[in-house]
Amino acid sequence: MSERNLELWLLDMQEAINHILSFTSQLNFDQFSSNLQVKHAVLHNFAIIGEASSKVPDSFKNAHSEISWREIKGFRNYVIHEYFGLDDSIVWDIIQSDLPDLQKKMVELLMEE
């Protein structure tokens, strides 16, 4: 088992967020919804975000409760376990509404570390 530190888990999250935002930056919902390659890449990166967040120590999560750690992990579980029944509009809404803010928070956290 690899010994990864907190900073690496946060970097994984930041990189996956950046990938999702990059992959979708020039798309509208209909283009996203009909582009299988982009959707697969986005969902893969959401899984990375959720998995990395689950590795962040509870003490750090408690100190940074402004981040919805439980929801992040829960969305990872939704992506993995409901893969064939995913609602594209939910995924799109999270990309548009939540990820830019989470991206900013990751930058702040990494600057602290």
JSON list of C-alpha atoms in Angstrom, two decimals, residues 12-25 32 41-50 67-68 71-72 75 79 90-107:
[
{"chain": "A", "resi": 12, "resn": "ASP", "atom": "CA", "xyz": [-5.44, 14.62, -6.95]},
{"chain": "A", "resi": 13, "resn": "MET", "atom": "CA", "xyz": [-8.73, 16.37, -6.21]},
{"chain": "A", "resi": 14, "resn": "GLN", "atom": "CA", "xyz": [-7.55, 19.65, -7.70]},
{"chain": "A", "resi": 15, "resn": "GLU", "atom": "CA", "xyz": [-6.24, 17.99, -10.86]},
{"chain": "A", "resi": 16, "resn": "ALA", "atom": "CA", "xyz": [-9.47, 16.03, -11.40]},
{"chain": "A", "resi": 17, "resn": "ILE", "atom": "CA", "xyz": [-11.56, 19.18, -10.88]},
{"chain": "A", "resi": 18, "resn": "ASN", "atom": "CA", "xyz": [-9.39, 21.03, -13.40]},
{"chain": "A", "resi": 19, "resn": "HIS", "atom": "CA", "xyz": [-9.82, 18.19, -15.90]},
{"chain": "A", "resi": 20, "resn": "ILE", "atom": "CA", "xyz": [-13.60, 18.22, -15.59]},
{"chain": "A", "resi": 21, "resn": "LEU", "atom": "CA", "xyz": [-13.81, 21.98, -15.98]},
{"chain": "A", "resi": 22, "resn": "SER", "atom": "CA", "xyz": [-11.45, 21.87, -18.95]},
{"chain": "A", "resi": 23, "resn": "PHE", "atom": "CA", "xyz": [-13.33, 19.03, -20.65]},
{"chain": "A", "resi": 24, "resn": "THR", "atom": "CA", "xyz": [-16.65, 20.85, -20.31]},
{"chain": "A", "resi": 25, "resn": "SER", "atom": "CA", "xyz": [-15.66, 24.51, -20.66]},
{"chain": "A", "resi": 32, "resn": "PHE", "atom": "CA", "xyz": [-22.18, 17.35, -22.84]},
{"chain": "A", "resi": 41, "resn": "ALA", "atom": "CA", "xyz": [-13.88, 11.30, -18.74]},
{"chain": "A", "resi": 42, "resn": "VAL", "atom": "CA", "xyz": [-15.93, 13.52, -16.42]},
{"chain": "A", "resi": 43, "resn": "LEU", "atom": "CA", "xyz": [-17.35, 10.59, -14.47]},
{"chain": "A", "resi": 44, "resn": "HIS", "atom": "CA", "xyz": [-13.90, 9.05, -14.11]},
{"chain": "A", "resi": 45, "resn": "ASN", "atom": "CA", "xyz": [-12.61, 12.31, -12.66]},
{"chain": "A", "resi": 46, "resn": "PHE", "atom": "CA", "xyz": [-15.57, 12.58, -10.29]},
{"chain": "A", "resi": 47, "resn": "ALA", "atom": "CA", "xyz": [-14.65, 9.12, -9.03]},
{"chain": "A", "resi": 48, "resn": "ILE", "atom": "CA", "xyz": [-11.08, 10.31, -8.46]},
{"chain": "A", "resi": 49, "resn": "ILE", "atom": "CA", "xyz": [-12.31, 13.37, -6.55]},
{"chain": "A", "resi": 50, "resn": "GLY", "atom": "CA", "xyz": [-14.50, 11.25, -4.31]},
{"chain": "A", "resi": 67, "resn": "ILE", "atom": "CA", "xyz": [-16.03, 21.78, 2.20]},
{"chain": "A", "resi": 68, "resn": "SER", "atom": "CA", "xyz": [-18.85, 19.27, 1.81]},
{"chain": "A", "resi": 71, "resn": "GLU", "atom": "CA", "xyz": [-21.37, 15.02, -0.27]},
{"chain": "A", "resi": 72, "resn": "ILE", "atom": "CA", "xyz": [-18.21, 14.68, -2.36]},
{"chain": "A", "resi": 75, "resn": "PHE", "atom": "CA", "xyz": [-21.40, 11.70, -5.23]},
{"chain": "A", "resi": 79, "resn": "VAL", "atom": "CA", "xyz": [-21.23, 7.78, -9.94]},
{"chain": "A", "resi": 90, "resn": "ILE", "atom": "CA", "xyz": [-27.43, 16.28, -12.03]},
{"chain": "A", "resi": 91, "resn": "VAL", "atom": "CA", "xyz": [-23.85, 15.81, -13.20]},
{"chain": "A", "resi": 92, "resn": "TRP", "atom": "CA", "xyz": [-24.04, 18.97, -15.31]},
{"chain": "A", "resi": 93, "resn": "ASP", "atom": "CA", "xyz": [-25.50, 20.99, -12.45]},
{"chain": "A", "resi": 94, "resn": "ILE", "atom": "CA", "xyz": [-22.66, 19.94, -10.16]},
{"chain": "A", "resi": 95, "resn": "ILE", "atom": "CA", "xyz": [-20.10, 20.87, -12.81]},
{"chain": "A", "resi": 96, "resn": "GLN", "atom": "CA", "xyz": [-21.66, 24.29, -13.29]},
{"chain": "A", "resi": 97, "resn": "SER", "atom": "CA", "xyz": [-22.69, 25.12, -9.73]},
{"chain": "A", "resi": 98, "resn": "ASP", "atom": "CA", "xyz": [-20.30, 23.36, -7.36]},
{"chain": "A", "resi": 99, "resn": "LEU", "atom": "CA", "xyz": [-16.99, 22.64, -9.06]},
{"chain": "A", "resi": 100, "resn": "PRO", "atom": "CA", "xyz": [-15.77, 26.21, -9.61]},
{"chain": "A", "resi": 101, "resn": "ASP", "atom": "CA", "xyz": [-16.16, 26.94, -5.90]},
{"chain": "A", "resi": 102, "resn": "LEU", "atom": "CA", "xyz": [-14.52, 23.64, -4.94]},
{"chain": "A", "resi": 103, "resn": "GLN", "atom": "CA", "xyz": [-11.67, 24.44, -7.31]},
{"chain": "A", "resi": 104, "resn": "LYS", "atom": "CA", "xyz": [-11.06, 27.74, -5.49]},
{"chain": "A", "resi": 105, "resn": "LYS", "atom": "CA", "xyz": [-11.18, 26.02, -2.11]},
{"chain": "A", "resi": 106, "resn": "MET", "atom": "CA", "xyz": [-8.65, 23.42, -3.24]},
{"chain": "A", "resi": 107, "resn": "VAL", "atom": "CA", "xyz": [-6.26, 26.17, -4.30]}
]
